Amino acid sequence: LVACFQLGGSVFTFDVVVLHLKARTDEQSEFRRRTAIERLDVWLEDRSLVEPEIAVVGDYNDRLEDRPPRNVFGPFLDTARYRFLPADLIGEQISFVPFPGLIDHFLVTDDLETAYGTGVQTRVIPLDELTEGYLEHVSDHRPVVSVFEGPAR
């Protein structure tokens, strides 16, 4: 998905990748998430030659704060290339209501953060607490939302 946004008369484009990685806590599911992230990293590296500003959003089905060897995020932990927005949500928020922790993430390439990172705000919206029937009729995940207030250029 290629999104084009206009702010104050300037046009800013970036790619958005939406993903949903394998659920469950067993070893095979963890391996599938790790493998998918490694493959996505290769794709992102190739794609960055065409469009360096990329966001990868969705249900990663894993927590960033897991220690090795349980941490599946490998290449995405390279802070010279990627950022999870924001790091201070980790360990403080719940995005999947039945599971403690943040497993839905908003990842940006360093190029996207550099180009558009001014005033970025990311938060988890507790729609299950604000909307009657949300868990039963909508989702057991809370939305993770990032708002970019302006270009850094």
PDB file of C-alpha atoms in Angstrom:
ATOM      1  CA  LEU A   1       0.000   0.000   0.000  1.00  0.00           C
ATOM      2  CA  VAL A   2       1.492   3.331  -0.981  1.00  0.00           C
ATOM      3  CA  ALA A   3       0.016   6.276   0.885  1.00  0.00           C
ATOM      4  CA  CYS A   4       0.339   9.899  -0.132  1.00  0.00           C
ATOM      5  CA  PHE A   5      -0.319  12.589   2.487  1.00  0.00           C
ATOM      6  CA  GLN A   6      -0.518  16.341   2.137  1.00  0.00           C
ATOM      7  CA  LEU A   7       0.296  18.663   5.022  1.00  0.00           C
ATOM      8  CA  GLY A   8       0.534  22.419   4.677  1.00  0.00           C
ATOM      9  CA  GLY A   9       0.777  22.266   0.910  1.00  0.00           C
ATOM     10  CA  SER A  10       3.650  19.768   0.810  1.00  0.00           C
ATOM     11  CA  VAL A  11       3.272  16.200  -0.355  1.00  0.00           C
ATOM     12  CA  PHE A  12       4.936  13.407   1.546  1.00  0.00           C
ATOM     13  CA  THR A  13       4.822   9.801   0.373  1.00  0.00           C
ATOM     14  CA  PHE A  14       5.733   6.591   2.109  1.00  0.00           C
ATOM     15  CA  ASP A  15       4.906   2.905   1.932  1.00  0.00           C
ATOM     16  CA  VAL A  16       2.799   1.224   4.592  1.00  0.00           C
ATOM     17  CA  VAL A  17       3.122  -2.521   5.099  1.00  0.00           C
ATOM     18  CA  VAL A  18       0.335  -4.131   7.112  1.00  0.00           C
ATOM     19  CA  LEU A  19       1.153  -7.489   8.658  1.00  0.00           C
ATOM     20  CA  HIS A  20      -0.273 -10.161  10.901  1.00  0.00           C
ATOM     21  CA  LEU A  21       2.367 -12.597  12.146  1.00  0.00           C
ATOM     22  CA  LYS A  22       1.720 -16.114  13.430  1.00  0.00           C
ATOM     23  CA  ALA A  23       0.020 -16.261  16.827  1.00  0.00           C
ATOM     24  CA  ARG A  24       0.666 -18.614  19.795  1.00  0.00           C
ATOM     25  CA  THR A  25       3.572 -19.020  22.179  1.00  0.00           C
ATOM     26  CA  ASP A  26       4.911 -22.411  21.090  1.00  0.00           C
ATOM     27  CA  GLU A  27       8.387 -22.847  19.589  1.00  0.00           C
ATOM     28  CA  GLN A  28       7.150 -23.443  16.032  1.00  0.00           C
ATOM     29  CA  SER A  29       5.028 -20.255  16.048  1.00  0.00           C
ATOM     30  CA  GLU A  30       7.970 -18.290  17.429  1.00  0.00           C
ATOM     31  CA  PHE A  31      10.182 -19.710  14.669  1.00  0.00           C
ATOM     32  CA  ARG A  32       7.626 -18.682  12.016  1.00  0.00           C
ATOM     33  CA  ARG A  33       7.526 -15.107  13.365  1.00  0.00           C
ATOM     34  CA  ARG A  34      11.328 -14.916  13.440  1.00  0.00           C
ATOM     35  CA  THR A  35      11.582 -16.249   9.866  1.00  0.00           C
ATOM     36  CA  ALA A  36       8.882 -13.851   8.621  1.00  0.00           C
ATOM     37  CA  ILE A  37      10.695 -10.891  10.177  1.00  0.00           C
ATOM     38  CA  GLU A  38      13.997 -11.938   8.595  1.00  0.00           C
ATOM     39  CA  ARG A  39      12.314 -12.210   5.179  1.00  0.00           C
ATOM     40  CA  LEU A  40      10.518  -8.909   5.646  1.00  0.00           C
ATOM     41  CA  ASP A  41      13.837  -7.254   6.536  1.00  0.00           C
ATOM     42  CA  VAL A  42      15.299  -8.435   3.200  1.00  0.00           C
ATOM     43  CA  TRP A  43      12.224  -7.138   1.350  1.00  0.00           C
ATOM     44  CA  LEU A  44      12.424  -3.788   3.186  1.00  0.00           C
ATOM     45  CA  GLU A  45      16.100  -3.458   2.283  1.00  0.00           C
ATOM     46  CA  ASP A  46      15.283  -4.038  -1.405  1.00  0.00           C
ATOM     47  CA  ARG A  47      12.197  -1.795  -1.290  1.00  0.00           C
ATOM     48  CA  SER A  48      14.138   1.031   0.353  1.00  0.00           C
ATOM     49  CA  LEU A  49      16.040   1.498  -2.910  1.00  0.00           C
ATOM     50  CA  VAL A  50      12.729   2.652  -4.449  1.00  0.00           C
ATOM     51  CA  GLU A  51      10.983   4.118  -1.384  1.00  0.00           C
ATOM     52  CA  PRO A  52      13.158   4.479   1.720  1.00  0.00           C
ATOM     53  CA  GLU A  53      10.357   5.818   3.928  1.00  0.00           C
ATOM     54  CA  ILE A  54       8.365   2.774   5.097  1.00  0.00           C
ATOM     55  CA  ALA A  55       6.076   1.953   8.025  1.00  0.00           C
ATOM     56  CA  VAL A  56       5.304  -1.635   9.041  1.00  0.00           C
ATOM     57  CA  VAL A  57       2.185  -1.790  11.183  1.00  0.00           C
ATOM     58  CA  GLY A  58       0.069  -4.556  12.629  1.00  0.00           C
ATOM     59  CA  ASP A  59      -0.111  -7.581  14.862  1.00  0.00           C
ATOM     60  CA  TYR A  60       3.425  -8.845  15.400  1.00  0.00           C
ATOM     61  CA  ASN A  61       2.101 -11.322  18.007  1.00  0.00           C
ATOM     62  CA  ASP A  62       5.193 -10.870  20.155  1.00  0.00           C
ATOM     63  CA  ARG A  63       6.622  -8.518  22.745  1.00  0.00           C
ATOM     64  CA  LEU A  64       9.668  -6.384  22.013  1.00  0.00           C
ATOM     65  CA  GLU A  65      11.029  -6.704  25.537  1.00  0.00           C
ATOM     66  CA  ASP A  66      11.562 -10.487  25.345  1.00  0.00           C
ATOM     67  CA  ARG A  67      15.187 -11.443  25.999  1.00  0.00           C
ATOM     68  CA  PRO A  68      17.272 -13.505  23.558  1.00  0.00           C
ATOM     69  CA  PRO A  69      16.856 -16.199  22.423  1.00  0.00           C
ATOM     70  CA  ARG A  70      13.066 -15.675  22.764  1.00  0.00           C
ATOM     71  CA  ASN A  71      13.128 -12.292  21.025  1.00  0.00           C
ATOM     72  CA  VAL A  72      12.064 -12.779  17.395  1.00  0.00           C
ATOM     73  CA  PHE A  73      12.629  -9.197  16.213  1.00  0.00           C
ATOM     74  CA  GLY A  74      16.327  -9.604  15.269  1.00  0.00           C
ATOM     75  CA  PRO A  75      16.959  -7.199  12.366  1.00  0.00           C
ATOM     76  CA  PHE A  76      14.209  -4.796  13.474  1.00  0.00           C
ATOM     77  CA  LEU A  77      16.187  -4.076  16.651  1.00  0.00           C
ATOM     78  CA  ASP A  78      18.879  -2.376  14.541  1.00  0.00           C
ATOM     79  CA  THR A  79      18.249   1.224  15.645  1.00  0.00           C
ATOM     80  CA  ALA A  80      20.380   2.557  12.792  1.00  0.00           C
ATOM     81  CA  ARG A  81      17.705   1.257  10.376  1.00  0.00           C
ATOM     82  CA  TYR A  82      14.409   0.946  12.281  1.00  0.00           C
ATOM     83  CA  ARG A  83      12.422   2.410  15.169  1.00  0.00           C
ATOM     84  CA  PHE A  84       9.409   1.093  17.021  1.00  0.00           C
ATOM     85  CA  LEU A  85       7.155   4.007  17.932  1.00  0.00           C
ATOM     86  CA  PRO A  86       7.514   4.871  20.688  1.00  0.00           C
ATOM     87  CA  ALA A  87       9.812   2.810  22.843  1.00  0.00           C
ATOM     88  CA  ASP A  88       8.211   4.127  26.031  1.00  0.00           C
ATOM     89  CA  LEU A  89       4.974   2.238  25.285  1.00  0.00           C
ATOM     90  CA  ILE A  90       6.805  -1.057  25.697  1.00  0.00           C
ATOM     91  CA  GLY A  91       5.993  -2.729  28.979  1.00  0.00           C
ATOM     92  CA  GLU A  92       3.502  -0.001  29.848  1.00  0.00           C
ATOM     93  CA  GLN A  93       0.596  -0.712  27.503  1.00  0.00           C
ATOM     94  CA  ILE A  94      -1.632  -3.622  26.541  1.00  0.00           C
ATOM     95  CA  SER A  95      -2.699  -3.973  22.914  1.00  0.00           C
ATOM     96  CA  PHE A  96      -4.129  -7.514  23.039  1.00  0.00           C
ATOM     97  CA  VAL A  97      -6.663  -7.465  25.861  1.00  0.00           C
ATOM     98  CA  PRO A  98      -6.378 -11.106  27.049  1.00  0.00           C
ATOM     99  CA  PHE A  99      -2.551 -10.945  27.059  1.00  0.00           C
ATOM    100  CA  PRO A 100      -0.403  -8.615  29.159  1.00  0.00           C
ATOM    101  CA  GLY A 101       1.906  -6.549  27.025  1.00  0.00           C
ATOM    102  CA  LEU A 102       2.187  -4.836  23.706  1.00  0.00           C
ATOM    103  CA  ILE A 103       2.132  -7.191  20.683  1.00  0.00           C
ATOM    104  CA  ASP A 104       0.775  -4.763  18.075  1.00  0.00           C
ATOM    105  CA  HIS A 105       3.497  -2.428  16.868  1.00  0.00           C
ATOM    106  CA  PHE A 106       4.231   0.542  14.646  1.00  0.00           C
ATOM    107  CA  LEU A 107       7.687   0.192  13.079  1.00  0.00           C
ATOM    108  CA  VAL A 108       9.256   2.868  10.876  1.00  0.00           C
ATOM    109  CA  THR A 109      12.427   2.924   8.856  1.00  0.00           C
ATOM    110  CA  ASP A 110      15.073   5.390   9.971  1.00  0.00           C
ATOM    111  CA  ASP A 111      14.436   7.325   6.736  1.00  0.00           C
ATOM    112  CA  LEU A 112      10.750   7.759   7.582  1.00  0.00           C
ATOM    113  CA  GLU A 113      11.510   8.896  11.114  1.00  0.00           C
ATOM    114  CA  THR A 114      14.167  11.338   9.870  1.00  0.00           C
ATOM    115  CA  ALA A 115      11.893  12.769   7.185  1.00  0.00           C
ATOM    116  CA  TYR A 116       8.689  12.944   9.204  1.00  0.00           C
ATOM    117  CA  GLY A 117       9.475  12.258  12.845  1.00  0.00           C
ATOM    118  CA  THR A 118       8.809  15.716  14.254  1.00  0.00           C
ATOM    119  CA  GLY A 119       6.130  15.590  16.928  1.00  0.00           C
ATOM    120  CA  VAL A 120       5.233  11.939  16.460  1.00  0.00           C
ATOM    121  CA  GLN A 121       2.842  10.641  19.091  1.00  0.00           C
ATOM    122  CA  THR A 122       1.979   6.960  19.447  1.00  0.00           C
ATOM    123  CA  ARG A 123      -0.523   5.489  21.848  1.00  0.00           C
ATOM    124  CA  VAL A 124      -2.754   2.529  22.440  1.00  0.00           C
ATOM    125  CA  ILE A 125      -6.438   3.448  22.448  1.00  0.00           C
ATOM    126  CA  PRO A 126      -8.421   1.383  25.004  1.00  0.00           C
ATOM    127  CA  LEU A 127     -11.537   1.051  22.831  1.00  0.00           C
ATOM    128  CA  ASP A 128     -12.658  -1.936  24.887  1.00  0.00           C
ATOM    129  CA  GLU A 129     -13.056   0.455  27.845  1.00  0.00           C
ATOM    130  CA  LEU A 130     -14.664   3.209  25.763  1.00  0.00           C
ATOM    131  CA  THR A 131     -17.045   1.265  23.497  1.00  0.00           C
ATOM    132  CA  GLU A 132     -19.713  -1.114  24.727  1.00  0.00           C
ATOM    133  CA  GLY A 133     -19.453  -4.547  23.100  1.00  0.00           C
ATOM    134  CA  TYR A 134     -16.058  -3.822  21.539  1.00  0.00           C
ATOM    135  CA  LEU A 135     -14.450  -7.130  22.627  1.00  0.00           C
ATOM    136  CA  GLU A 136     -17.473  -9.180  21.592  1.00  0.00           C
ATOM    137  CA  HIS A 137     -18.195  -7.519  18.252  1.00  0.00           C
ATOM    138  CA  VAL A 138     -15.061  -5.758  17.011  1.00  0.00           C
ATOM    139  CA  SER A 139     -11.726  -7.107  18.223  1.00  0.00           C
ATOM    140  CA  ASP A 140      -9.703  -8.325  21.173  1.00  0.00           C
ATOM    141  CA  HIS A 141      -6.916  -5.954  20.069  1.00  0.00           C
ATOM    142  CA  ARG A 142      -6.653  -2.279  20.909  1.00  0.00           C
ATOM    143  CA  PRO A 143      -5.568   0.038  18.076  1.00  0.00           C
ATOM    144  CA  VAL A 144      -2.029   1.373  18.164  1.00  0.00           C
ATOM    145  CA  VAL A 145      -2.100   4.817  16.564  1.00  0.00           C
ATOM    146  CA  SER A 146       0.757   7.083  15.495  1.00  0.00           C
ATOM    147  CA  VAL A 147       0.198  10.728  14.625  1.00  0.00           C
ATOM    148  CA  PHE A 148       2.902  12.628  12.740  1.00  0.00           C
ATOM    149  CA  GLU A 149       2.570  16.353  13.340  1.00  0.00           C
ATOM    150  CA  GLY A 150       4.943  17.650  10.727  1.00  0.00           C
ATOM    151  CA  PRO A 151       7.858  17.026   8.427  1.00  0.00           C
ATOM    152  CA  ALA A 152      11.344  17.289   9.876  1.00  0.00           C
ATOM    153  CA  ARG A 153      12.690  18.707   6.624  1.00  0.00           C
TER     154      ARG A 153
END
